[in-house]
Amino acid sequence: MTKKIAVLPGDGIGPEIIAEAVKVLEHLRTDGLDIEMNEAPVGGAGYEASGKPLPDDTLALAKASDAILLGAVGGYQWESLDISVRPEKGLLGLRAELELFSNLRPAILYKQLADASTLKPEVVSGLDILIVRELTGGIYFGQPRGIRILENGEKQGFNTLVYSESEIERIGRSAFDIAMKRGKKLCSVDKANVLECTELWREVMERVSKDYPEVELSHMYVDNAAMQLVRAPKQFDVMVTTNMFGDILSDCAAMLTGSIGMLPSASLDANGKGMYEPIHGSAPDIAGKNVANPLATILSVAMMLRYSLNEIAMADRIEKAVENVLDQGLRTADIDSEGMQKVSTSEMGDAVVSAL
Ligand code: NAD
């Protein structure tokens, strides 16, 4: 049956990198991939089209699709808008509406890019970790929230960190399932010494672990985890953590690999439907210049084929094609180094298609 893919380019470099990912999908279509692609605006583009960062038609399309491929959202021109209609609300709305609670963020260091990392090659070479971030709960969604005026006239900002047992259990199971398919080591990251909410997190993770006797579960406070990620990152296999801690730690892990432009991500619901996107933002500083690295988005397509469309062989082919272009010495500006051949966004996309 034809699989439906919602293509949401978004803002900034979003349309440029998505165009390269679509080239890859179009090529695979000629090889028998049975897909239908439909494009819609989201983020700032959604706001311009309909006054909403997540237009009703875009949400309906996403709900009716088997998978969603997203570029990135955001830009300077929308920063002064009310928070309720800022581009990021489009992304948060999609995650919440589609119940995409499990965010998979791999940090893999390609051997060809070992020099691109700011860490010593022996600390990072061969790095292969996966951070599982809870995506629809925690402090980014907790109520009450806001900015209020105190009796003395001073303003006070407040947010709420809240997790129910069932929310912790489902992200825990998602992470244990993934750990079973990898090195069977899971590190749960919390701040149980200070935050009651994550004391409960730790308790539930321990409980869930009883159903996964083969997985070695450990716990780490988030401040130590940040330190260990830059000190000895290869000690980790799978890490599971809350929405905000995962947001921060996965960007830190991303930098271990040298470029934010290389890392894909997947956000899954309970049935394997997913939204796939690079971990980076809309990079307004380089938008429209044809210099952005499209590989994170192309690797997001590989994750989509693997986790939502069950086309494992095609996913492997894309990942091998990316290795191939790196072996050829092709580099976008963000990963360029001496002796390599610098290429544009579209040249990199073309090279991946040729390698396929
Ligand atoms: P960013 O990830 O957009 O950019 C950080 C730095 O990395 C910039 O120097 C940028 O040029 C570079 N960069 C990012 N992607 C790259 C790529 N593919 N190739 C080469 N270089 C790349 O983060 P930011 O600057 O903090 O945020 C910019 C905008 O993006 C903001 O509006 C922010 O809200 C939004 N944002 C969106 C998402 C998302 O859509 N998922 C995530 C993070 C930030």
GROMACS .gro file of C-alpha atoms and ligand atoms in nm:
model
  400
    1MET     CA    1   0.000   0.000   0.000
    2THR     CA    2   0.121   0.350  -0.081
    3LYS     CA    3   0.269   0.516   0.229
    4LYS     CA    4   0.187   0.882   0.284
    5ILE     CA    5   0.461   1.122   0.385
    6ALA     CA    6   0.382   1.474   0.501
    7VAL     CA    7   0.668   1.703   0.399
    8LEU     CA    8   0.694   2.016   0.617
    9PRO     CA    9   0.995   2.229   0.514
   10GLY     CA   10   0.937   2.507   0.771
   11ASP     CA   11   1.165   2.812   0.788
   12GLY     CA   12   1.522   2.931   0.738
   13ILE     CA   13   1.736   2.655   0.588
   14GLY     CA   14   1.436   2.417   0.621
   15PRO     CA   15   1.327   2.439   0.254
   16GLU     CA   16   1.688   2.398   0.128
   17ILE     CA   17   1.767   2.085   0.329
   18ILE     CA   18   1.425   1.931   0.273
   19ALA     CA   19   1.469   1.973  -0.104
   20GLU     CA   20   1.778   1.748  -0.083
   21ALA     CA   21   1.596   1.488   0.130
   22VAL     CA   22   1.309   1.488  -0.121
   23LYS     CA   23   1.562   1.428  -0.402
   24VAL     CA   24   1.674   1.115  -0.217
   25LEU     CA   25   1.314   0.996  -0.170
   26GLU     CA   26   1.232   1.066  -0.537
   27HIS     CA   27   1.533   0.857  -0.636
   28LEU     CA   28   1.422   0.568  -0.413
   29ARG     CA   29   1.077   0.594  -0.567
   30THR     CA   30   1.228   0.508  -0.904
   31ASP     CA   31   1.372   0.201  -0.726
   32GLY     CA   32   1.028   0.088  -0.612
   33LEU     CA   33   0.962   0.281  -0.289
   34ASP     CA   34   0.583   0.320  -0.286
   35ILE     CA   35   0.522   0.663  -0.136
   36GLU     CA   36   0.310   0.972  -0.183
   37MET     CA   37   0.451   1.306  -0.064
   38ASN     CA   38   0.240   1.608   0.030
   39GLU     CA   39   0.388   1.941   0.134
   40ALA     CA   40   0.245   2.190   0.386
   41PRO     CA   41   0.363   2.499   0.578
   42VAL     CA   42   0.454   2.496   0.949
   43GLY     CA   43   0.624   2.735   1.191
   44GLY     CA   44   0.682   3.088   1.063
   45ALA     CA   45   0.567   2.975   0.716
   46GLY     CA   46   0.247   2.843   0.873
   47TYR     CA   47   0.193   3.172   1.054
   48GLU     CA   48   0.240   3.368   0.729
   49ALA     CA   49  -0.002   3.138   0.545
   50SER     CA   50  -0.280   3.121   0.802
   51GLY     CA   51  -0.197   3.321   1.115
   52LYS     CA   52  -0.115   2.997   1.301
   53PRO     CA   53   0.224   2.822   1.335
   54LEU     CA   54   0.039   2.492   1.299
   55PRO     CA   55  -0.233   2.554   1.037
   56ASP     CA   56  -0.540   2.326   1.061
   57ASP     CA   57  -0.472   2.179   0.715
   58THR     CA   58  -0.112   2.099   0.810
   59LEU     CA   59  -0.224   1.920   1.126
   60ALA     CA   60  -0.489   1.726   0.931
   61LEU     CA   61  -0.227   1.623   0.672
   62ALA     CA   62   0.016   1.512   0.946
   63LYS     CA   63  -0.257   1.307   1.116
   64ALA     CA   64  -0.351   1.138   0.787
   65SER     CA   65   0.011   1.051   0.700
   66ASP     CA   66   0.223   0.749   0.792
   67ALA     CA   67   0.528   0.964   0.862
   68ILE     CA   68   0.625   1.330   0.872
   69LEU     CA   69   0.948   1.478   0.740
   70LEU     CA   70   1.021   1.819   0.892
   71GLY     CA   71   1.296   2.074   0.818
   72ALA     CA   72   1.316   2.329   1.098
   73VAL     CA   73   1.116   2.623   1.229
   74GLY     CA   74   1.192   2.970   1.359
   75GLY     CA   75   1.352   3.297   1.258
   76TYR     CA   76   1.435   3.649   1.376
   77GLN     CA   77   1.126   3.801   1.209
   78TRP     CA   78   0.887   3.607   1.434
   79GLU     CA   79   1.070   3.652   1.765
   80SER     CA   80   0.855   3.948   1.874
   81LEU     CA   81   0.525   3.763   1.817
   82ASP     CA   82   0.315   3.655   2.112
   83ILE     CA   83   0.450   3.321   2.243
   84SER     CA   84   0.123   3.147   2.148
   85VAL     CA   85   0.187   3.199   1.774
   86ARG     CA   86   0.567   3.175   1.761
   87PRO     CA   87   0.704   2.919   1.511
   88GLU     CA   88   0.821   2.679   1.785
   89LYS     CA   89   0.456   2.637   1.888
   90GLY     CA   90   0.398   2.464   1.554
   91LEU     CA   91   0.653   2.200   1.642
   92LEU     CA   92   0.537   2.157   2.002
   93GLY     CA   93   0.177   2.135   1.873
   94LEU     CA   94   0.264   1.857   1.628
   95ARG     CA   95   0.447   1.659   1.898
   96ALA     CA   96   0.157   1.695   2.140
   97GLU     CA   97  -0.129   1.639   1.890
   98LEU     CA   98   0.033   1.328   1.744
   99GLU     CA   99   0.146   1.205   2.089
  100LEU     CA  100   0.506   1.173   1.976
  101PHE     CA  101   0.639   1.109   2.324
  102SER     CA  102   0.963   0.927   2.245
  103ASN     CA  103   1.243   1.129   2.087
  104LEU     CA  104   1.539   0.928   1.959
  105ARG     CA  105   1.858   1.125   1.912
  106PRO     CA  106   2.160   0.928   1.799
  107ALA     CA  107   2.509   1.075   1.834
  108ILE     CA  108   2.740   0.883   1.603
  109LEU     CA  109   3.087   0.997   1.511
  110TYR     CA  110   3.170   0.905   1.153
  111LYS     CA  111   3.534   0.800   1.136
  112GLN     CA  112   3.585   1.040   0.844
  113LEU     CA  113   3.491   1.331   1.073
  114ALA     CA  114   3.691   1.240   1.386
  115ASP     CA  115   3.893   1.560   1.342
  116ALA     CA  116   3.578   1.776   1.330
  117SER     CA  117   3.509   1.715   1.699
  118THR     CA  118   3.649   1.963   1.949
  119LEU     CA  119   3.737   1.666   2.171
  120LYS     CA  120   4.046   1.451   2.129
  121PRO     CA  121   3.995   1.178   1.865
  122GLU     CA  122   4.066   0.900   2.120
  123VAL     CA  123   3.783   1.029   2.342
  124VAL     CA  124   3.521   1.034   2.064
  125SER     CA  125   3.625   0.808   1.777
  126GLY     CA  126   3.376   0.524   1.735
  127LEU     CA  127   3.120   0.703   1.950
  128ASP     CA  128   2.769   0.559   1.909
  129ILE     CA  129   2.518   0.665   2.171
  130LEU     CA  130   2.145   0.715   2.163
  131ILE     CA  131   1.961   0.962   2.382
  132VAL     CA  132   1.592   0.888   2.439
  133ARG     CA  133   1.424   1.211   2.540
  134GLU     CA  134   1.069   1.234   2.677
  135LEU     CA  135   0.901   1.479   2.443
  136THR     CA  136   0.542   1.558   2.535
  137GLY     CA  137   0.556   1.620   2.909
  138GLY     CA  138   0.769   1.777   3.177
  139ILE     CA  139   0.842   2.145   3.228
  140TYR     CA  140   0.783   2.246   2.863
  141PHE     CA  141   0.415   2.156   2.894
  142GLY     CA  142   0.342   2.163   3.270
  143GLN     CA  143   0.068   2.388   3.409
  144PRO     CA  144   0.048   2.637   3.570
  145ARG     CA  145   0.294   2.852   3.382
  146GLY     CA  146   0.332   3.218   3.304
  147ILE     CA  147   0.459   3.553   3.425
  148ARG     CA  148   0.267   3.712   3.710
  149ILE     CA  149   0.288   4.035   3.907
  150LEU     CA  150   0.363   3.993   4.274
  151GLU     CA  151   0.206   4.206   4.549
  152ASN     CA  152   0.519   4.420   4.563
  153GLY     CA  153   0.480   4.495   4.189
  154GLU     CA  154   0.774   4.275   4.086
  155LYS     CA  155   0.725   4.032   3.796
  156GLN     CA  156   0.771   3.660   3.861
  157GLY     CA  157   0.813   3.390   3.595
  158PHE     CA  158   0.705   3.034   3.675
  159ASN     CA  159   0.684   2.693   3.509
  160THR     CA  160   0.586   2.352   3.640
  161LEU     CA  161   0.783   2.029   3.617
  162VAL     CA  162   0.530   1.747   3.624
  163TYR     CA  163   0.536   1.377   3.525
  164SER     CA  164   0.277   1.111   3.600
  165GLU     CA  165   0.380   0.749   3.660
  166SER     CA  166   0.225   0.640   3.328
  167GLU     CA  167   0.421   0.903   3.134
  168ILE     CA  168   0.747   0.789   3.293
  169GLU     CA  169   0.663   0.424   3.240
  170ARG     CA  170   0.594   0.457   2.864
  171ILE     CA  171   0.917   0.647   2.792
  172GLY     CA  172   1.098   0.397   3.017
  173ARG     CA  173   0.962   0.103   2.816
  174SER     CA  174   1.050   0.274   2.489
  175ALA     CA  175   1.409   0.321   2.611
  176PHE     CA  176   1.443  -0.034   2.749
  177ASP     CA  177   1.309  -0.177   2.418
  178ILE     CA  178   1.574   0.021   2.227
  179ALA     CA  179   1.848  -0.080   2.473
  180MET     CA  180   1.754  -0.445   2.411
  181LYS     CA  181   1.831  -0.392   2.039
  182ARG     CA  182   2.165  -0.224   2.115
  183GLY     CA  183   2.427  -0.277   2.387
  184LYS     CA  184   2.174  -0.351   2.668
  185LYS     CA  185   2.303  -0.064   2.882
  186LEU     CA  186   2.061   0.209   2.988
  187CYS     CA  187   2.152   0.517   3.191
  188SER     CA  188   1.856   0.711   3.331
  189VAL     CA  189   1.937   1.077   3.392
  190ASP     CA  190   1.754   1.275   3.660
  191LYS     CA  191   1.801   1.525   3.943
  192ALA     CA  192   1.648   1.304   4.211
  193ASN     CA  193   1.854   1.469   4.485
  194VAL     CA  194   1.671   1.801   4.438
  195LEU     CA  195   1.351   1.748   4.237
  196GLU     CA  196   1.072   1.525   4.375
  197CYS     CA  197   0.937   1.481   4.023
  198THR     CA  198   1.255   1.307   3.916
  199GLU     CA  199   1.267   1.109   4.242
  200LEU     CA  200   0.948   0.949   4.109
  201TRP     CA  201   1.116   0.916   3.767
  202ARG     CA  202   1.395   0.709   3.925
  203GLU     CA  203   1.148   0.494   4.121
  204VAL     CA  204   0.944   0.413   3.806
  205MET     CA  205   1.257   0.337   3.598
  206GLU     CA  206   1.362   0.086   3.867
  207ARG     CA  207   1.017  -0.073   3.854
  208VAL     CA  208   1.014  -0.099   3.471
  209SER     CA  209   1.366  -0.249   3.478
  210LYS     CA  210   1.224  -0.563   3.648
  211ASP     CA  211   1.068  -0.651   3.309
  212TYR     CA  212   1.405  -0.615   3.134
  213PRO     CA  213   1.647  -0.827   3.339
  214GLU     CA  214   1.902  -0.834   3.055
  215VAL     CA  215   1.939  -0.455   3.048
  216GLU     CA  216   2.188  -0.304   3.290
  217LEU     CA  217   2.016   0.007   3.435
  218SER     CA  218   2.215   0.285   3.597
  219HIS     CA  219   2.117   0.631   3.724
  220MET     CA  220   2.305   0.956   3.697
  221TYR     CA  221   2.234   1.314   3.806
  222VAL     CA  222   2.205   1.549   3.510
  223ASP     CA  223   2.498   1.771   3.611
  224ASN     CA  224   2.726   1.466   3.629
  225ALA     CA  225   2.584   1.335   3.300
  226ALA     CA  226   2.677   1.663   3.127
  227MET     CA  227   3.029   1.629   3.268
  228GLN     CA  228   3.063   1.261   3.175
  229LEU     CA  229   2.942   1.328   2.820
  230VAL     CA  230   3.245   1.545   2.752
  231ARG     CA  231   3.487   1.349   2.976
  232ALA     CA  232   3.424   0.990   2.864
  233PRO     CA  233   3.121   0.970   2.633
  234LYS     CA  234   3.188   0.616   2.517
  235GLN     CA  235   3.080   0.482   2.860
  236PHE     CA  236   2.718   0.536   2.743
  237ASP     CA  237   2.501   0.322   2.518
  238VAL     CA  238   2.140   0.440   2.562
  239MET     CA  239   2.044   0.731   2.789
  240VAL     CA  240   1.686   0.814   2.886
  241THR     CA  241   1.581   1.143   3.037
  242THR     CA  242   1.317   1.414   3.076
  243ASN     CA  243   1.215   1.664   2.811
  244MET     CA  244   1.433   1.956   2.924
  245PHE     CA  245   1.738   1.754   3.035
  246GLY     CA  246   1.721   1.563   2.705
  247ASP     CA  247   1.699   1.887   2.506
  248ILE     CA  248   2.024   2.010   2.659
  249LEU     CA  249   2.219   1.682   2.680
  250SER     CA  250   2.141   1.583   2.321
  251ASP     CA  251   2.281   1.913   2.189
  252CYS     CA  252   2.591   1.853   2.400
  253ALA     CA  253   2.618   1.499   2.258
  254ALA     CA  254   2.567   1.643   1.910
  255MET     CA  255   2.871   1.863   1.945
  256LEU     CA  256   3.085   1.564   2.042
  257THR     CA  257   3.040   1.456   1.683
  258GLY     CA  258   3.166   1.785   1.541
  259SER     CA  259   2.861   1.906   1.359
  260ILE     CA  260   2.504   1.965   1.445
  261GLY     CA  261   2.445   1.933   1.068
  262MET     CA  262   2.507   1.556   1.075
  263LEU     CA  263   2.252   1.435   1.328
  264PRO     CA  264   1.901   1.308   1.254
  265SER     CA  265   1.623   1.244   1.502
  266ALA     CA  266   1.297   1.055   1.527
  267SER     CA  267   0.993   1.123   1.743
  268LEU     CA  268   0.764   0.823   1.773
  269ASP     CA  269   0.415   0.752   1.901
  270ALA     CA  270   0.310   0.425   2.059
  271ASN     CA  271   0.238   0.268   1.716
  272GLY     CA  272   0.558   0.351   1.528
  273LYS     CA  273   0.423   0.654   1.345
  274GLY     CA  274   0.688   0.918   1.359
  275MET     CA  275   0.811   1.263   1.278
  276TYR     CA  276   1.166   1.281   1.142
  277GLU     CA  277   1.382   1.591   1.149
  278PRO     CA  278   1.741   1.705   1.185
  279ILE     CA  279   1.827   1.806   1.542
  280HIS     CA  280   1.947   2.150   1.438
  281GLY     CA  281   1.730   2.460   1.405
  282SER     CA  282   1.648   2.681   1.111
  283ALA     CA  283   1.995   2.846   1.109
  284PRO     CA  284   1.874   3.189   0.994
  285ASP     CA  285   2.238   3.306   0.979
  286ILE     CA  286   2.303   3.086   0.673
  287ALA     CA  287   1.952   3.055   0.525
  288GLY     CA  288   1.916   3.102   0.149
  289LYS     CA  289   2.291   3.070   0.083
  290ASN     CA  290   2.297   2.705  -0.031
  291VAL     CA  291   2.567   2.627   0.229
  292ALA     CA  292   2.372   2.431   0.494
  293ASN     CA  293   2.458   2.067   0.553
  294PRO     CA  294   2.164   1.851   0.431
  295LEU     CA  295   2.303   1.522   0.568
  296ALA     CA  296   2.115   1.532   0.901
  297THR     CA  297   1.790   1.563   0.707
  298ILE     CA  298   1.889   1.289   0.461
  299LEU     CA  299   1.981   1.066   0.757
  300SER     CA  300   1.639   1.150   0.906
  301VAL     CA  301   1.490   0.996   0.591
  302ALA     CA  302   1.691   0.680   0.668
  303MET     CA  303   1.544   0.674   1.020
  304MET     CA  304   1.195   0.722   0.871
  305LEU     CA  305   1.243   0.424   0.640
  306ARG     CA  306   1.369   0.214   0.932
  307TYR     CA  307   1.121   0.303   1.207
  308SER     CA  308   0.795   0.397   1.030
  309LEU     CA  309   0.802   0.250   0.677
  310ASN     CA  310   0.980  -0.077   0.755
  311GLU     CA  311   1.216  -0.038   0.458
  312ILE     CA  312   1.532  -0.144   0.639
  313ALA     CA  313   1.737  -0.220   0.327
  314MET     CA  314   1.669   0.126   0.182
  315ALA     CA  315   1.759   0.286   0.517
  316ASP     CA  316   2.091   0.100   0.512
  317ARG     CA  317   2.152   0.215   0.154
  318ILE     CA  318   2.110   0.582   0.249
  319GLU     CA  319   2.345   0.550   0.545
  320LYS     CA  320   2.605   0.378   0.325
  321ALA     CA  321   2.565   0.649   0.059
  322VAL     CA  322   2.637   0.915   0.324
  323GLU     CA  323   2.952   0.725   0.430
  324ASN     CA  324   3.044   0.705   0.063
  325VAL     CA  325   3.025   1.083   0.002
  326LEU     CA  326   3.230   1.144   0.318
  327ASP     CA  327   3.486   0.890   0.192
  328GLN     CA  328   3.501   1.087  -0.134
  329GLY     CA  329   3.611   1.388   0.072
  330LEU     CA  330   3.299   1.596   0.004
  331ARG     CA  331   3.223   1.842   0.286
  332THR     CA  332   2.975   2.124   0.343
  333ALA     CA  333   3.122   2.432   0.513
  334ASP     CA  334   3.032   2.323   0.869
  335ILE     CA  335   3.240   2.002   0.846
  336ASP     CA  336   3.504   2.123   0.602
  337SER     CA  337   3.873   2.072   0.676
  338GLU     CA  338   4.204   2.097   0.494
  339GLY     CA  339   4.239   1.876   0.187
  340MET     CA  340   3.865   1.815   0.152
  341GLN     CA  341   3.638   1.931  -0.129
  342LYS     CA  342   3.393   2.197  -0.016
  343VAL     CA  343   3.044   2.155  -0.164
  344SER     CA  344   2.711   2.336  -0.145
  345THR     CA  345   2.384   2.206  -0.002
  346SER     CA  346   2.254   2.099  -0.342
  347GLU     CA  347   2.586   1.949  -0.452
  348MET     CA  348   2.590   1.737  -0.136
  349GLY     CA  349   2.234   1.617  -0.207
  350ASP     CA  350   2.328   1.532  -0.566
  351ALA     CA  351   2.634   1.341  -0.445
  352VAL     CA  352   2.423   1.128  -0.210
  353VAL     CA  353   2.182   1.049  -0.494
  354SER     CA  354   2.477   0.951  -0.718
  355ALA     CA  355   2.617   0.731  -0.441
  356LEU     CA  356   2.278   0.561  -0.408
  357NAD     P1  357   2.046   2.644   1.497
  357NAD     O1  358   2.058   2.496   1.514
  357NAD     O2  359   1.950   2.692   1.397
  357NAD     O3  360   2.190   2.705   1.462
  357NAD     C1  361   2.302   2.694   1.549
  357NAD     C2  362   2.431   2.709   1.466
  357NAD     O4  363   2.450   2.590   1.389
  357NAD     C3  364   2.426   2.823   1.366
  357NAD     O5  365   2.553   2.879   1.356
  357NAD     C4  366   2.389   2.755   1.236
  357NAD     O6  367   2.436   2.823   1.121
  357NAD     C5  368   2.455   2.619   1.251
  357NAD     N1  369   2.378   2.515   1.179
  357NAD     C6  370   2.259   2.463   1.213
  357NAD     N2  371   2.219   2.373   1.124
  357NAD     C7  372   2.316   2.365   1.030
  357NAD     C8  373   2.333   2.290   0.909
  357NAD     N3  374   2.241   2.201   0.866
  357NAD     N4  375   2.444   2.309   0.837
  357NAD     C9  376   2.539   2.397   0.877
  357NAD     N5  377   2.529   2.470   0.989
  357NAD    C10  378   2.419   2.456   1.064
  357NAD     O7  379   2.009   2.703   1.641
  357NAD     P2  380   1.978   2.854   1.686
  357NAD     O8  381   2.066   2.949   1.612
  357NAD     O9  382   1.981   2.851   1.834
  357NAD    O10  383   1.828   2.878   1.645
  357NAD    C11  384   1.789   2.939   1.521
  357NAD    C12  385   1.638   2.927   1.508
  357NAD    O11  386   1.601   2.790   1.500
  357NAD    C13  387   1.559   2.984   1.626
  357NAD    O12  388   1.447   3.049   1.577
  357NAD    C14  389   1.523   2.862   1.705
  357NAD    O13  390   1.406   2.881   1.782
  357NAD    C15  391   1.501   2.762   1.598
  357NAD     N6  392   1.517   2.620   1.637
  357NAD    C16  393   1.435   2.532   1.576
  357NAD    C17  394   1.449   2.397   1.601
  357NAD    C18  395   1.362   2.301   1.527
  357NAD    O14  396   1.294   2.340   1.434
  357NAD     N7  397   1.363   2.175   1.562
  357NAD    C19  398   1.549   2.352   1.690
  357NAD    C20  399   1.635   2.446   1.748
  357NAD    C21  400   1.618   2.581   1.720
   0.00000   0.00000   0.00000
